[in-house]
Short mmCIF file of C-alpha atoms in Angstrom, two decimals:
data_model
loop_
_atom_site.label_atom_id
_atom_site.label_comp_id
_atom_site.label_asym_id
_atom_site.label_seq_id
_atom_site.Cartn_x
_atom_site.Cartn_y
_atom_site.Cartn_z
CA MET A 1 -11.94 -15.37 14.18
CA ALA A 2 -15.11 -13.44 13.31
CA GLY A 3 -15.43 -10.40 11.08
CA PHE A 4 -14.39 -10.66 7.46
CA ASN A 5 -11.22 -10.92 5.44
CA GLY A 6 -9.88 -8.32 3.03
CA GLU A 7 -6.78 -6.49 1.98
CA ALA A 8 -5.33 -3.81 4.24
CA SER A 9 -2.84 -1.14 3.25
CA TRP A 10 -1.60 2.12 4.76
CA PHE A 11 -1.93 5.81 4.01
CA CYS A 12 -0.52 9.01 5.40
CA CYS A 13 -2.61 11.78 6.86
CA GLY A 14 -2.17 14.91 8.88
CA ASN A 15 1.01 16.92 8.70
CA ALA A 16 3.49 15.06 6.56
CA TRP A 17 6.56 15.24 4.32
CA GLY A 18 7.06 14.50 0.62
CA PRO A 19 4.09 13.63 -1.57
CA CYS A 20 2.02 13.21 1.60
CA ALA A 21 2.47 16.87 2.48
CA SER A 22 -0.71 17.81 0.64
CA THR A 23 -2.91 15.45 2.63
CA GLY A 24 -5.12 16.77 5.37
CA HIS A 25 -6.53 15.35 8.56
CA GLY A 26 -9.07 13.18 6.77
CA ALA A 27 -12.84 13.11 6.66
CA CYS A 28 -13.09 13.13 10.44
CA GLY A 29 -10.59 15.96 10.82
CA THR A 30 -8.55 13.98 13.34
CA CYS A 31 -6.32 11.74 11.22
CA ASN A 32 -2.58 11.67 11.91
CA SER A 33 0.01 9.25 10.59
CA GLY A 34 1.44 8.68 14.06
CA SER A 35 -1.85 7.64 15.68
CA PHE A 36 -3.61 4.28 15.79
CA GLN A 37 -6.32 5.10 13.26
CA HIS A 38 -7.77 3.83 10.01
CA ALA A 39 -9.90 4.70 7.00
CA TRP A 40 -13.21 2.89 6.50
CA PRO A 41 -15.13 2.68 3.17
CA ASN A 42 -18.57 3.35 4.63
CA THR A 43 -18.51 6.33 6.97
CA SER A 44 -21.32 8.20 5.16
CA ASP A 45 -23.40 8.16 1.98
CA ALA A 46 -20.89 10.50 0.35
CA CYS A 47 -18.02 8.23 1.36
CA LEU A 48 -19.69 5.08 0.08
CA ALA A 49 -20.40 6.81 -3.23
CA ILE A 50 -16.62 7.11 -3.67
CA THR A 51 -15.35 3.81 -2.34
CA ARG A 52 -18.10 1.54 -3.79
CA PRO A 53 -17.17 -1.89 -2.34
CA ASP A 54 -20.47 -3.14 -3.83
CA ARG A 55 -18.89 -2.88 -7.28
CA CYS A 56 -16.50 -5.61 -6.15
CA GLY A 57 -19.36 -7.78 -4.94
CA PHE A 58 -18.80 -6.82 -1.33
CA THR A 59 -22.25 -5.89 -0.10
CA GLY A 60 -23.52 -5.21 3.34
CA MET A 61 -20.55 -3.25 4.60
CA THR A 62 -21.73 -1.74 7.84
CA ARG A 63 -22.01 2.03 8.23
CA ARG A 64 -19.48 3.08 10.88
CA THR A 65 -18.66 6.64 11.76
CA CYS A 66 -15.69 8.58 13.09
CA GLY A 67 -14.14 7.08 16.19
CA PHE A 68 -15.58 3.57 15.77
CA ARG A 69 -13.03 0.89 16.60
CA HIS A 70 -11.94 -2.00 14.45
CA ALA A 71 -9.39 -4.71 15.11
CA THR A 72 -7.16 -5.67 12.18
CA THR A 73 -5.25 -8.94 12.27
CA ASN A 74 -2.42 -9.60 9.84
CA LEU A 75 -3.18 -13.07 8.43
CA CYS A 76 0.52 -13.54 7.64
CA ASN A 77 1.69 -13.40 11.25
CA GLY A 78 -1.31 -13.15 13.56
CA LYS A 79 -0.39 -9.67 14.81
CA ARG A 80 -3.40 -7.52 15.74
CA VAL A 81 -3.94 -3.79 16.13
CA VAL A 82 -7.01 -1.89 17.32
CA THR A 83 -7.65 1.46 15.67
CA SER A 84 -10.41 4.02 15.30
CA ILE A 85 -11.96 5.49 12.16
CA ALA A 86 -10.45 8.82 11.12
CA ASP A 87 -11.06 8.95 7.36
CA CYS A 88 -13.05 7.61 4.42
CA GLY A 89 -11.32 4.98 2.28
CA PRO A 90 -9.82 3.03 0.66
CA GLN A 91 -11.34 3.36 -2.81
CA THR A 92 -12.22 -0.31 -2.99
CA ASP A 93 -13.60 -0.30 -6.52
CA LEU A 94 -10.25 0.68 -8.07
CA PHE A 95 -8.85 -2.75 -7.27
CA CYS A 96 -11.82 -5.12 -7.48
CA GLY A 97 -10.87 -8.76 -7.13
CA GLU A 98 -7.25 -8.10 -6.25
CA GLN A 99 -5.81 -10.57 -3.76
CA ALA A 100 -3.04 -10.31 -1.20
CA CYS A 101 -1.58 -13.63 -0.13
CA CYS A 102 1.03 -15.10 2.12
CA GLY A 103 1.61 -18.79 1.95
CA GLY A 104 -1.76 -20.29 1.18
CA THR A 105 -3.70 -17.54 2.93
CA CYS A 106 -5.31 -14.94 0.70
CA ALA A 107 -7.78 -12.10 1.09
CA ALA A 108 -9.46 -10.11 -1.66
CA ASN A 109 -10.54 -6.50 -2.09
CA ARG A 110 -9.22 -3.43 -0.34
CA LEU A 111 -11.40 -2.84 2.66
CA LEU A 112 -9.30 -0.90 5.14
CA ASP A 113 -6.32 1.46 5.24
CA LEU A 114 -4.27 1.90 8.38
CA THR A 115 -2.09 4.83 9.37
CA PRO A 116 1.67 4.18 9.23
CA ALA A 117 1.84 3.89 13.02
CA ALA A 118 -0.87 1.22 13.05
CA PHE A 119 0.27 -0.70 9.96
CA SER A 120 3.88 -0.84 11.17
CA ALA A 121 2.67 -2.42 14.40
CA ILE A 122 1.56 -5.53 12.47
CA ALA A 123 3.68 -5.51 9.29
CA SER A 124 6.52 -3.75 7.54
CA LEU A 125 5.51 -0.56 5.73
CA SER A 126 7.45 -1.83 2.72
CA ALA A 127 5.03 -4.76 2.44
CA GLY A 128 2.42 -2.24 1.33
CA LEU A 129 -0.50 -4.63 1.24
CA ILE A 130 -1.43 -7.52 3.52
CA PRO A 131 -4.27 -10.03 3.82
CA ALA A 132 -6.14 -9.19 6.99
CA ASN A 133 -9.09 -10.08 9.14
CA ILE A 134 -11.19 -7.10 10.15
CA ASP A 135 -13.50 -7.20 13.14
CA VAL A 136 -15.06 -4.88 15.68
CA GLY A 137 -12.32 -3.76 18.06
CA MET B 1 10.62 -17.30 22.28
CA THR B 2 11.44 -13.63 22.46
CA THR B 3 9.22 -11.62 24.77
CA THR B 4 8.37 -7.94 24.64
CA MET B 5 10.60 -7.32 27.62
CA ASP B 6 13.43 -9.17 25.88
CA ARG B 7 13.14 -6.86 22.90
CA ARG B 8 12.92 -3.76 25.08
CA SER B 9 15.90 -4.83 27.12
CA LEU B 10 17.99 -5.76 24.12
CA LEU B 11 17.13 -2.58 22.25
CA THR B 12 17.93 -0.52 25.32
CA ARG B 13 21.30 -2.17 25.68
CA ALA B 14 21.93 -1.90 21.96
CA ALA B 15 21.11 1.80 22.11
CA LEU B 16 23.62 2.18 24.90
CA GLY B 17 26.22 0.40 22.83
CA ALA B 18 26.45 -2.50 25.22
CA THR B 19 25.50 -5.11 22.69
CA GLY B 20 25.39 -4.66 18.95
CA LEU B 21 25.20 -7.38 16.44
CA VAL B 22 25.29 -10.07 19.09
CA ALA B 23 21.89 -8.84 20.14
CA ALA B 24 20.64 -9.32 16.62
CA SER B 25 20.90 -13.05 16.72
CA ALA B 26 19.45 -13.14 20.21
CA MET B 27 16.38 -11.24 19.06
CA GLY B 28 15.76 -13.45 16.08
CA SER B 29 14.65 -11.82 12.85
CA LEU B 30 15.44 -8.15 12.61
CA ALA B 31 13.76 -7.49 9.32
CA PRO B 32 11.28 -4.61 9.29
CA GLU B 33 8.55 -7.23 9.45
CA ALA B 34 9.76 -8.03 12.97
CA ALA B 35 9.48 -4.51 14.33
CA PHE B 36 6.43 -4.36 16.54
CA ALA B 37 5.26 -2.03 19.25
CA ALA B 38 6.41 -2.82 22.75
CA GLN B 39 3.17 -1.44 24.16
CA SER B 40 0.14 -0.58 22.08
CA PRO B 41 -1.60 2.76 22.65
CA ASP B 42 -5.36 3.05 22.80
CA ALA B 43 -7.19 3.27 19.50
CA GLY B 44 -7.04 6.77 18.09
CA GLN B 45 -4.09 7.80 20.21
CA PRO B 46 -0.51 8.60 19.15
CA ASP B 47 1.96 5.76 19.48
CA PRO B 48 4.96 6.84 21.57
CA ASN B 49 6.98 4.02 20.04
CA PHE B 50 6.54 5.46 16.54
CA ALA B 51 7.93 8.62 14.98
CA GLU B 52 7.81 10.36 11.62
CA GLY B 53 9.43 13.44 10.17
CA VAL B 54 12.45 14.76 8.33
CA ILE B 55 16.04 14.16 9.43
CA THR B 56 17.55 17.51 10.38
CA GLY B 57 20.74 16.33 12.04
CA ARG B 58 22.86 13.29 12.56
CA ASN B 59 25.49 12.70 15.25
CA GLN B 60 26.98 9.35 14.42
CA ASP B 61 24.00 7.03 14.81
CA LEU B 62 21.70 9.45 16.64
CA LEU B 63 19.21 11.10 14.30
CA GLN B 64 17.51 14.38 15.03
CA VAL B 65 14.13 14.37 13.35
CA GLN B 66 11.69 17.25 12.96
CA GLY B 67 8.24 15.75 13.13
CA SER B 68 5.69 17.05 10.65
CA ASP B 69 3.55 18.01 13.63
CA GLY B 70 6.38 20.12 15.04
CA ARG B 71 7.63 17.65 17.60
CA LEU B 72 11.34 16.89 17.79
CA HIS B 73 12.46 13.28 17.93
CA ARG B 74 15.81 11.74 18.75
CA ILE B 75 16.15 8.36 17.12
CA GLN B 76 18.99 6.03 17.99
CA LEU B 77 20.09 3.63 15.28
CA THR B 78 21.78 0.51 16.57
CA GLY B 79 23.36 -2.64 15.29
CA VAL B 80 19.94 -4.24 15.46
CA THR B 81 18.02 -1.55 13.55
CA SER B 82 16.65 -2.63 10.20
CA VAL B 83 16.65 0.05 7.52
CA TRP B 84 14.57 0.30 4.33
CA LYS B 85 15.40 2.90 1.70
CA LEU B 86 13.94 1.63 -1.55
CA ARG B 87 15.31 -1.72 -0.47
CA PRO B 88 16.73 -3.16 2.77
CA THR B 89 19.97 -1.29 3.40
CA THR B 90 22.38 -0.08 6.07
CA ILE B 91 22.05 2.62 8.73
CA ASP B 92 24.54 4.92 7.01
CA GLN B 93 21.94 5.49 4.26
CA ALA B 94 19.75 7.66 6.55
CA ARG B 95 20.79 11.18 5.62
CA ILE B 96 19.91 14.76 6.50
CA GLY B 97 16.91 15.87 4.46
CA ASP B 98 15.41 12.39 4.23
CA GLY B 99 11.90 11.73 5.48
CA LEU B 100 11.29 8.69 7.62
CA TYR B 101 8.98 6.59 9.70
CA ALA B 102 10.53 4.83 12.70
CA ARG B 103 9.28 2.16 15.07
CA GLY B 104 11.09 1.10 18.21
CA VAL B 105 11.10 1.52 21.94
CA LEU B 106 10.87 4.91 23.63
CA LEU B 107 13.54 5.01 26.33
CA PRO B 108 13.17 6.91 29.62
CA ASP B 109 15.46 9.68 28.36
CA GLY B 110 13.13 10.38 25.43
CA ILE B 111 15.26 8.71 22.77
CA LEU B 112 13.52 6.24 20.46
CA ALA B 113 15.69 3.16 20.10
CA ALA B 114 14.80 2.12 16.58
CA GLU B 115 13.93 -1.44 15.67
CA ALA B 116 13.14 -0.37 12.11
CA ILE B 117 13.16 2.77 10.04
CA TRP B 118 11.66 3.29 6.61
CA VAL B 119 13.47 6.13 4.85
CA ASN B 120 11.58 8.26 2.30
CA ILE B 121 8.95 5.52 1.91
CA VAL B 122 5.72 6.50 0.20
CA ASN B 123 2.57 4.52 -0.54
CA LEU B 124 0.61 6.34 -3.23
CA THR B 125 -2.67 5.55 -4.94
CA VAL B 126 -2.23 7.01 -8.40
CA ALA B 127 -3.35 6.96 -12.01
CA ILE B 128 -0.75 6.09 -14.65
CA THR B 129 -0.42 9.00 -17.07
CA ALA B 130 2.64 8.06 -19.14
CA ILE B 131 5.07 5.19 -19.50
CA GLY B 132 8.64 5.67 -20.69
CA ARG B 133 11.75 3.60 -21.10
CA ASN B 134 13.06 4.32 -17.62
CA GLY B 135 10.08 5.54 -15.74
CA VAL B 136 6.37 5.95 -15.24
CA GLN B 137 4.47 9.17 -14.67
CA PHE B 138 1.59 9.33 -12.26
CA ASP B 139 -1.26 11.58 -11.27
CA HIS B 140 -1.50 11.69 -7.50
CA HIS B 141 -4.59 13.64 -6.47
CA GLY B 142 -3.94 16.14 -9.26
CA GLN B 143 -0.20 16.36 -8.65
CA LYS B 144 2.31 14.99 -11.16
CA VAL B 145 4.71 12.43 -9.69
CA VAL B 146 7.63 11.04 -11.70
CA GLY B 147 8.45 7.42 -10.93
CA HIS B 148 11.89 6.08 -11.75
CA VAL B 149 12.42 2.41 -12.53
CA GLN B 150 15.41 0.93 -10.74
CA SER B 151 16.77 -2.12 -12.47
CA GLY B 152 16.96 -5.09 -10.16
CA THR B 153 14.62 -3.52 -7.63
CA THR B 154 11.44 -2.24 -9.26
CA ALA B 155 8.73 -4.88 -9.47
CA ALA B 156 5.12 -5.04 -10.58
CA VAL B 157 2.24 -6.96 -9.09
CA TYR B 158 -0.60 -7.48 -11.53
CA ASN B 159 -3.85 -7.97 -9.65
CA GLY B 160 -2.36 -10.06 -6.90
CA THR B 161 0.04 -12.17 -8.93
CA PRO B 162 3.61 -12.65 -7.66
CA ALA B 163 5.87 -9.63 -8.17
CA VAL B 164 7.78 -9.59 -11.46
CA SER B 165 10.32 -7.23 -13.00
CA ASP B 166 8.39 -7.07 -16.28
CA LEU B 167 6.53 -3.75 -16.42
CA SER B 168 5.20 -4.25 -19.93
CA MET B 169 1.64 -4.88 -18.75
CA LEU B 170 1.29 -1.44 -17.18
CA LYS B 171 -1.23 0.68 -19.03
CA VAL B 172 -1.86 4.39 -19.21
CA GLY B 173 -5.13 5.29 -17.56
CA ARG B 174 -5.06 2.45 -15.05
CA HIS B 175 -4.98 3.07 -11.35
CA ALA B 176 -2.10 1.75 -9.32
CA GLN B 177 -0.65 1.70 -5.85
CA VAL B 178 3.03 2.49 -5.65
CA ILE B 179 5.45 1.72 -2.86
CA GLY B 180 8.54 3.79 -3.47
CA ALA B 181 11.24 6.03 -2.10
CA TRP B 182 10.77 9.77 -2.39
CA ARG B 183 13.64 11.85 -3.72
CA PRO B 184 13.74 14.68 -1.14
CA GLY B 185 12.84 18.11 -2.40
CA THR B 186 11.30 16.82 -5.62
CA ASN B 187 8.08 15.34 -6.99
CA GLU B 188 10.03 12.22 -7.96
CA ILE B 189 10.17 8.74 -6.49
CA ASP B 190 12.07 5.55 -7.13
CA ILE B 191 9.62 2.70 -7.58
CA ALA B 192 9.93 -0.37 -5.38
CA THR B 193 6.63 -2.11 -6.13
CA ILE B 194 3.73 -1.06 -8.31
CA TYR B 195 0.38 -2.80 -7.77
CA THR B 196 -1.93 -2.43 -10.72
CA SER B 197 -5.67 -2.49 -10.86
CA ASN B 198 -8.02 -4.27 -13.20
#
């Protein structure tokens, strides 16, 4: 499996209920919770200035823009989902060094957020955070 | 080994009331972790086997859901549907006014036969602004959110360590991610798991 390992979580976007109701359609203007999409920490200079994966020692994250596809594989169960970039995020530097593990498999640093539709295709939403492999989709 | 067609077939029959709990054992695990799309959409596209919105009506185990995007969904709960509402629970806990996400199989008649639903679930990246005896207050993108601690359920994960019930290491000013259950019509949630930052 190529790509790199990191933590993946989920976020709501687009029209929504509850505390998510104030969210918009993301940096790309296309993000919706029910679509197979994700947020990526390096979609622009402005985005990278917020997410700062380099502060966690994760350098060389490739610049990818709206619509680029990534494949995310849940390292706990091998399930895989292919999604396209619709927003900037997650804010990696807020959780530097954090690890998500299952069994003896761990991955560190938050590098990708999936929409609820995409995350629930590979894990339970209640899990919140999973170790994942991230590759070009 | 259970195939996609097995799950579709069993869910369809369960939705029609032809099976029920017997189907549960045939399908293997029915925890939310086991609810996966029958067919994946293309990247960037809506998933027809997924729905979100607010429950506006309930006729026995058929939920009417108003999607946030305006679409109407009919979601059939069955004996094999797993339900999360702060914790794993039973299908009777899905009530009018609740928000939800649902994953299942879209049947030809437009009804989503639910493998799993997550009721009122939220996943918030927040800053901790106050800590009290029975709760924690958060700043969520400038909005105040009140988090209630539920004894026996609420757990904390400190920088990737195993979840514990001890919340004493939470600190005001730290960032956190909170999985919880929204209390409809309020800015309050019940906390399931709080992940804290460095």
